[in-house]
mmCIF file of C-alpha atoms in Angstrom:
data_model
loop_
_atom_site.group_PDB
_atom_site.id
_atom_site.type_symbol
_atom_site.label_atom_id
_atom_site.label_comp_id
_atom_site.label_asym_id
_atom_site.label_seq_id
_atom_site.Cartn_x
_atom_site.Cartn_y
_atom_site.Cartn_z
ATOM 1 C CA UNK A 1209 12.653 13.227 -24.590
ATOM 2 C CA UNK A 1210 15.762 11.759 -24.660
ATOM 3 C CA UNK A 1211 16.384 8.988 -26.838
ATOM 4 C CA UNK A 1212 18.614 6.061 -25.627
ATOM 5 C CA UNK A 1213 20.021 4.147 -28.265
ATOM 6 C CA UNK A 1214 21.683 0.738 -27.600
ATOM 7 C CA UNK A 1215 24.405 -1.586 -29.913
ATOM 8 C CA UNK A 1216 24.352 -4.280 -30.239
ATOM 9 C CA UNK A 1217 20.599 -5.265 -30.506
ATOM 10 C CA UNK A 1218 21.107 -8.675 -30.167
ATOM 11 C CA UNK A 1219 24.778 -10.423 -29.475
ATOM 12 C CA UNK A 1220 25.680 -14.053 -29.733
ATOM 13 C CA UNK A 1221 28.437 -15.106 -26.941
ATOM 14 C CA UNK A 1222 30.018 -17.849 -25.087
ATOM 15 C CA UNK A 1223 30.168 -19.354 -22.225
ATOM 16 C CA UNK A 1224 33.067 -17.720 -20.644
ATOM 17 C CA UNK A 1225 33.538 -14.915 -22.751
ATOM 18 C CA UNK A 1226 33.882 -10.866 -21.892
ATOM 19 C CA UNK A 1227 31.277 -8.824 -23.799
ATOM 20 C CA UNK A 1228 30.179 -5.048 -23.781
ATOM 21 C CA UNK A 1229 26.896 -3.393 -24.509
ATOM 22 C CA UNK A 1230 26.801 0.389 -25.696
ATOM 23 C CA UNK A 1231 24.146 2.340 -24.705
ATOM 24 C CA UNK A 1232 24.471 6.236 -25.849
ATOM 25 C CA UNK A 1233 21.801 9.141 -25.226
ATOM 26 C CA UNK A 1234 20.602 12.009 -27.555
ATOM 27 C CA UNK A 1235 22.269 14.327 -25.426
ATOM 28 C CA UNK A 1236 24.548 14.151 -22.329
ATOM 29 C CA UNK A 1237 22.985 12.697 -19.176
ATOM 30 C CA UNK A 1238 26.223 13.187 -16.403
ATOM 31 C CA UNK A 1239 26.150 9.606 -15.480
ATOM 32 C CA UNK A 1240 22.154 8.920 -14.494
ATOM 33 C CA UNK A 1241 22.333 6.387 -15.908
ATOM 34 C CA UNK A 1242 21.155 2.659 -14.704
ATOM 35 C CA UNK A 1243 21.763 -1.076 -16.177
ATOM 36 C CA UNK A 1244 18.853 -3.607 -15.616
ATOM 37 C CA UNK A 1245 18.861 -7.404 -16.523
ATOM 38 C CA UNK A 1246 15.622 -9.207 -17.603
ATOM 39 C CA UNK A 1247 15.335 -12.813 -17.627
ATOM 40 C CA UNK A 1248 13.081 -14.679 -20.657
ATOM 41 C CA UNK A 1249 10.234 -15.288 -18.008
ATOM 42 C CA UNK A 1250 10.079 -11.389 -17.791
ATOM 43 C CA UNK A 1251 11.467 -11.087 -14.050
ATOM 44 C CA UNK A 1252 13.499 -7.904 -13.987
ATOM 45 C CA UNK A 1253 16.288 -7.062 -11.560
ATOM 46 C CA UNK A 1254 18.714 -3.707 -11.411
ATOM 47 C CA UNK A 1255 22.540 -4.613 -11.725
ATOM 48 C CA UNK A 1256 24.140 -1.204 -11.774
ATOM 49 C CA UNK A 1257 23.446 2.375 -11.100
ATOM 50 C CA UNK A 1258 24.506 5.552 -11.489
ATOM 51 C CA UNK A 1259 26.923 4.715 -14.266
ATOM 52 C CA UNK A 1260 29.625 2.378 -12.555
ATOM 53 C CA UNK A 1261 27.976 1.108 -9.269
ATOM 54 C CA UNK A 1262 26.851 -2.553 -8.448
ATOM 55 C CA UNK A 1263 23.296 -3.111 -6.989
ATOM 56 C CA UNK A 1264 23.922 -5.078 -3.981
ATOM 57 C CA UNK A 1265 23.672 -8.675 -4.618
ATOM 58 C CA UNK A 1266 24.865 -8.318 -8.094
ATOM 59 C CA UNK A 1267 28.339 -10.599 -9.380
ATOM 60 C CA UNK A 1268 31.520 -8.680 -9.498
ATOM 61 C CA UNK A 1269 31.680 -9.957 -13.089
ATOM 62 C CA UNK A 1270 29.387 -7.165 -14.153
ATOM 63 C CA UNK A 1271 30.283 -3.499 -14.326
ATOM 64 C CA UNK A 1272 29.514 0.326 -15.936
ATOM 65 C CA UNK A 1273 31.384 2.730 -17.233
ATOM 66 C CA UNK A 1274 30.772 5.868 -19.371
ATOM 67 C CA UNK A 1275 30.358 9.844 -19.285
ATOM 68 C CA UNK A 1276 28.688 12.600 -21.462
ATOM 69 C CA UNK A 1277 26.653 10.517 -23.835
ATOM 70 C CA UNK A 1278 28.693 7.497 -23.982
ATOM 71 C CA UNK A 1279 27.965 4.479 -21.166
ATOM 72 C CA UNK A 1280 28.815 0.699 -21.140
ATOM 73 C CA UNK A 1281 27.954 -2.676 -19.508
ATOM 74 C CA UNK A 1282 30.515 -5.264 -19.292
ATOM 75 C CA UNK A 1283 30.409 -8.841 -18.332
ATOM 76 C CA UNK A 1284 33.962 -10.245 -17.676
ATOM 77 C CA UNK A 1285 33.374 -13.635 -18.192
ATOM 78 C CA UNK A 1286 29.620 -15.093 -19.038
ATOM 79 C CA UNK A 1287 27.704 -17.265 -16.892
ATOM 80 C CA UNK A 1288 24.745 -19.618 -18.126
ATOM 81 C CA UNK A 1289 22.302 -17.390 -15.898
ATOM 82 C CA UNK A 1290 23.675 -14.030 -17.892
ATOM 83 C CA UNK A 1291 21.840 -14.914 -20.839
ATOM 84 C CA UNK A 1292 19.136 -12.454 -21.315
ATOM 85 C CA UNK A 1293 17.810 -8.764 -22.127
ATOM 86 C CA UNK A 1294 19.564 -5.690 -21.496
ATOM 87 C CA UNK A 1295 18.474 -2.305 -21.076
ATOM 88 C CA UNK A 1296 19.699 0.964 -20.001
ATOM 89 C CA UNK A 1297 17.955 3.586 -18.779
ATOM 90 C CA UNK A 1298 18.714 7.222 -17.674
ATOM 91 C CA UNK A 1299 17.442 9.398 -15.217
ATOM 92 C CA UNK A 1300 18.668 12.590 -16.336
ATOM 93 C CA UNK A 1301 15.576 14.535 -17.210
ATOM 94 C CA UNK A 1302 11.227 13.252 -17.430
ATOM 95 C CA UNK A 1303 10.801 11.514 -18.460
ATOM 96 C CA UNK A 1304 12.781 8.233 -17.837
ATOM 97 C CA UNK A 1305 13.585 6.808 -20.916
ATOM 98 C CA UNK A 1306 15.118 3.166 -21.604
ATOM 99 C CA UNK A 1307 17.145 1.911 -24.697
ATOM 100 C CA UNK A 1308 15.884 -0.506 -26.936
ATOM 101 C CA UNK A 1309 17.712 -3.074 -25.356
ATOM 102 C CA UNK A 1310 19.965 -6.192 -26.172
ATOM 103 C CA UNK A 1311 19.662 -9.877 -26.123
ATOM 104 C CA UNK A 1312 22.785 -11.744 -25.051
ATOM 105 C CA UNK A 1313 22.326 -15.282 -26.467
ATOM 106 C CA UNK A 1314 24.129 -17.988 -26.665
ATOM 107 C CA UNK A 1315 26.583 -18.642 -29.380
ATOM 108 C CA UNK B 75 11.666 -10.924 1.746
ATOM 109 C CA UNK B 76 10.395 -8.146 -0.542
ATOM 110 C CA UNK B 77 7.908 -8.840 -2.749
ATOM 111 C CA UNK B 78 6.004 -6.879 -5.342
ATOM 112 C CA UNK B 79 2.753 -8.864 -6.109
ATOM 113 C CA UNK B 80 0.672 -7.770 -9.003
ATOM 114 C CA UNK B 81 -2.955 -8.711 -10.005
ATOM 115 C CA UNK B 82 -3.636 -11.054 -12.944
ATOM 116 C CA UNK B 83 -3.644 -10.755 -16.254
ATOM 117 C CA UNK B 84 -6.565 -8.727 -17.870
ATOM 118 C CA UNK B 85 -8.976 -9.298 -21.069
ATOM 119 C CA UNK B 86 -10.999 -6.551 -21.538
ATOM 120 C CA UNK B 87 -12.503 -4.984 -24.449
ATOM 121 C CA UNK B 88 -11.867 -1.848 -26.467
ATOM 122 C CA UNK B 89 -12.983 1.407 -24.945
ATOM 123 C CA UNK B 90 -13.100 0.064 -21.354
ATOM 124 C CA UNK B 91 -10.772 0.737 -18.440
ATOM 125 C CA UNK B 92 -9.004 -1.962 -16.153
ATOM 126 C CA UNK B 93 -7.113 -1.110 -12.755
ATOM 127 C CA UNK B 94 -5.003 -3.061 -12.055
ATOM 128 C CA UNK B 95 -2.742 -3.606 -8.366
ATOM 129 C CA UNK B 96 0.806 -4.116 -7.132
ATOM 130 C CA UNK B 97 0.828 -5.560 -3.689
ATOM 131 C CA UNK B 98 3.960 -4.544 -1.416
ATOM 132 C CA UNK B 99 5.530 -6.792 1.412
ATOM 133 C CA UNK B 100 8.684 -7.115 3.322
ATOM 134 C CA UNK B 101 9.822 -2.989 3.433
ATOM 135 C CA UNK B 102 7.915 0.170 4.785
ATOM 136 C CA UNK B 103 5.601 0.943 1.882
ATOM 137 C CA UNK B 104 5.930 4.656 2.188
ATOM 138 C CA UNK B 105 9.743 5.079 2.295
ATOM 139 C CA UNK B 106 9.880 4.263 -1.670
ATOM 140 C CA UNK B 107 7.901 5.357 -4.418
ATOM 141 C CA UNK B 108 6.258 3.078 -6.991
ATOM 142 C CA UNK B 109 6.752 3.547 -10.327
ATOM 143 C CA UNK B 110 4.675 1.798 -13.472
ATOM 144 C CA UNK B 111 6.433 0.372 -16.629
ATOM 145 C CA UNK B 112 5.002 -0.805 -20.073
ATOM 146 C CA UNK B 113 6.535 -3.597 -22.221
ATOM 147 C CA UNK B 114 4.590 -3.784 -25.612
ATOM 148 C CA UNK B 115 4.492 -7.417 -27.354
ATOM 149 C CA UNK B 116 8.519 -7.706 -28.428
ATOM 150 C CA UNK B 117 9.096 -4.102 -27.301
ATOM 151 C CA UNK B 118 11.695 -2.476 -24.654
ATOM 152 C CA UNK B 119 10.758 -0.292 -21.669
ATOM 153 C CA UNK B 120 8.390 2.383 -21.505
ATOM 154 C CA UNK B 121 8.270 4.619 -18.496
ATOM 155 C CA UNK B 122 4.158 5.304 -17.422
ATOM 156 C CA UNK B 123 4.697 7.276 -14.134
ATOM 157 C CA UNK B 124 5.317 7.466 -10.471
ATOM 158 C CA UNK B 125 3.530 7.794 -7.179
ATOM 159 C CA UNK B 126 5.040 8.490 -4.012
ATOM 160 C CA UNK B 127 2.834 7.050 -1.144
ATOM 161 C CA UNK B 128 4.218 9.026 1.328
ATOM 162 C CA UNK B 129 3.044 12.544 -0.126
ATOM 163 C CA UNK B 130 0.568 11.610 -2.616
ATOM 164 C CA UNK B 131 2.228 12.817 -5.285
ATOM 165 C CA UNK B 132 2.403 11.646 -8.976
ATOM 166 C CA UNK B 133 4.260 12.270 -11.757
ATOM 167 C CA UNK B 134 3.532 11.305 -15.134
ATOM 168 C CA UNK B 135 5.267 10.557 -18.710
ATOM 169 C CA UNK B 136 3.499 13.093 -21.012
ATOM 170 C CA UNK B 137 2.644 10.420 -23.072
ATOM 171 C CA UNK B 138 0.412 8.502 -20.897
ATOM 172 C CA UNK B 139 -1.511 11.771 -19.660
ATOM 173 C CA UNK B 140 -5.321 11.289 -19.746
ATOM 174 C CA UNK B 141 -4.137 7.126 -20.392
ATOM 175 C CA UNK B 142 -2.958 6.112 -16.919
ATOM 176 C CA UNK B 143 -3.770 6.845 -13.467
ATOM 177 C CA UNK B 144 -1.749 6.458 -10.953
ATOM 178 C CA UNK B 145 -2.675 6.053 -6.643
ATOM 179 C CA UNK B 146 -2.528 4.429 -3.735
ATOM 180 C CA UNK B 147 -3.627 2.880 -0.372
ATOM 181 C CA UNK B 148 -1.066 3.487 2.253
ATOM 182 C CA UNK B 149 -3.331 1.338 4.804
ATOM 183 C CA UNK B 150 -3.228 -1.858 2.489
ATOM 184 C CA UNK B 151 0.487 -1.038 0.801
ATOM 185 C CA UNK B 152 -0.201 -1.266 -2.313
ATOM 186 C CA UNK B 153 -0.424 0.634 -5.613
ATOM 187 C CA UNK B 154 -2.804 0.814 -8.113
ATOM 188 C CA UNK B 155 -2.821 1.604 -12.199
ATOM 189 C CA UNK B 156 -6.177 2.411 -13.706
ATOM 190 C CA UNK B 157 -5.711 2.677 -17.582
ATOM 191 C CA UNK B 158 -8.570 4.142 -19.441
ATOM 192 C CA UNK B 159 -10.026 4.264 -23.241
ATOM 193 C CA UNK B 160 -8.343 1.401 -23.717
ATOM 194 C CA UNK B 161 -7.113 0.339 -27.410
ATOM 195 C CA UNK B 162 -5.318 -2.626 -29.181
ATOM 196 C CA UNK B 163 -2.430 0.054 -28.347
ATOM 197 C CA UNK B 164 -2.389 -1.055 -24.752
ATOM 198 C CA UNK B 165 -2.164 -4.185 -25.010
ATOM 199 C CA UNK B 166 1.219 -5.542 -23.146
ATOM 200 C CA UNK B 167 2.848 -6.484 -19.922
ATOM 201 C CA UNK B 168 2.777 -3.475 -17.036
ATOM 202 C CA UNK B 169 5.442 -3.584 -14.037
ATOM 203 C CA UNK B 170 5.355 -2.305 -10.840
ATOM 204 C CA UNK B 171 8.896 -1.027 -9.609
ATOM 205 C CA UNK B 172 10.056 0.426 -6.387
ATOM 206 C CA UNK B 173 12.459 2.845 -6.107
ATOM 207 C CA UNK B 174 14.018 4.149 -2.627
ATOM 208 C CA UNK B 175 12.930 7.649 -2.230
ATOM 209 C CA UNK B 176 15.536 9.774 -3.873
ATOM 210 C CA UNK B 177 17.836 7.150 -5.101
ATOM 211 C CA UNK B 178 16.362 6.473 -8.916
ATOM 212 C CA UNK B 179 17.140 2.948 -9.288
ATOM 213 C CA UNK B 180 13.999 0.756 -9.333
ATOM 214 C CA UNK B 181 15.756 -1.662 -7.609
ATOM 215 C CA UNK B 182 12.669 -4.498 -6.853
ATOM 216 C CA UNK B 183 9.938 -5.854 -9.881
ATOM 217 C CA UNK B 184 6.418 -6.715 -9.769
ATOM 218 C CA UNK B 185 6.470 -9.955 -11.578
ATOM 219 C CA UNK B 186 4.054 -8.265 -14.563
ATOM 220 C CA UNK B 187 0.368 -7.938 -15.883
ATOM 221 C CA UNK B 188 -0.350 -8.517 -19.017
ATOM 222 C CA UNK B 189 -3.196 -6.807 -20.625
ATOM 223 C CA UNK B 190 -4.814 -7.595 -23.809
ATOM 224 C CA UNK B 191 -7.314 -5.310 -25.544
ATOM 225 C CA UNK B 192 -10.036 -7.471 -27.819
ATOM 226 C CA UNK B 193 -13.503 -7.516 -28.338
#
């Protein structure tokens, strides 16, 4: 299986600030590679897929990069509502895995 | 408006089985598959399996072979998770997630079951 690994586990941030989350894999997944957001009440939502593309509906302030093993989410500039869990997932090989995650709180 | 509605949360003892269901609304039920998630107490995301209404087919993690089983009821669009033998390891929240056929994004949630194993 491949193992998705995630840094920073947990992040304190601020209103307004730009952060990243890492996300790398045990091997090289060539971009399958999603970002999903889940709120403390548990809802879950998709922001990007496919490395570097926003789910329709999703802010402009969020985007994906990466290649190889190596991926990123960045928020440019936080909103109250982006406080929350993290995870990435690929889709390169069964089965899906997700990373651990990370918690965005506030600072 | 699409909606993913899942059954309640479970109690059920050790050694049993529970099924539970994830009703769809608002999209053509057989133009996506369905695919189940587990979220142990404090835990990420754990991939069960997938169905794809359309064909009948599943397709399973390894690890929840023999634990899960996956079907469902293209006349009443929705999907069903039977988990069996259960243990105290079972015990969290399960999602439903669609995915457009082909795509792999799960781009709509169920809102979550949780189960909890006890006797």
């Amino acid at each position: 299986d491949i193992q998705m690994t995630q840094t920073p586990s947990s992040m304190p941030a601020s209103l307004g600030e730009r952060v990243t989350i890492s996300c790398r894999a045990s091997q090289g997944i060539s971009n399958y590679l999603n970002w999903y957001q889940q709120k403390p009440d548990g809802t879950i939502k998709p922001l990007i897929y496919y490395t570097s593309n926003l789910q329709s509906g999703v802010p402009s302030r969020f985007s994906g990069s990466g290649s190889g093993t190596d991926y990123s989410l960045t928020i440019s500039s936080l909103e109250p509502e982006d406080f929350a869990m993290y995870y990435c997932q690929q889709y390169d090989s069964s089965p899906l895995t997700f990373g651990s995650g990370t918690k965005l709180e506030i600072k | 408006e699409v909606k993913l509605q899942q059954s309640g949360d479970e109690l059920v003892r050790p050694g049993a089985s529970v099924k539970m269901s994830c009703k769809a609304s608002g999209y053509t039920f057989t133009d996506y598959a369905m695919h189940w998630v587990k979220q142990s107490p404090g835990q990420g995301l754990e991939w069960i399996g997938t169905i794809i209404p359309l064909i009948d087919t599943t397709s399973y993690n390894q690890k929840f072979k023999g634990k899960a089983t996956l079907t469902a009821d293209k006349s009443s669009n929705t999907a069903y998770m039977e988990l069996s033998r259960l243990t105290s390891e079972d015990s969290a929240v399960y999602y439903c997630a669609r995915e457009p056929l082909g795509t792999d994004v799960m781009d709509a949630w169920g809102q979550g079951a949780s189960v909890t194993v006890s006797s």
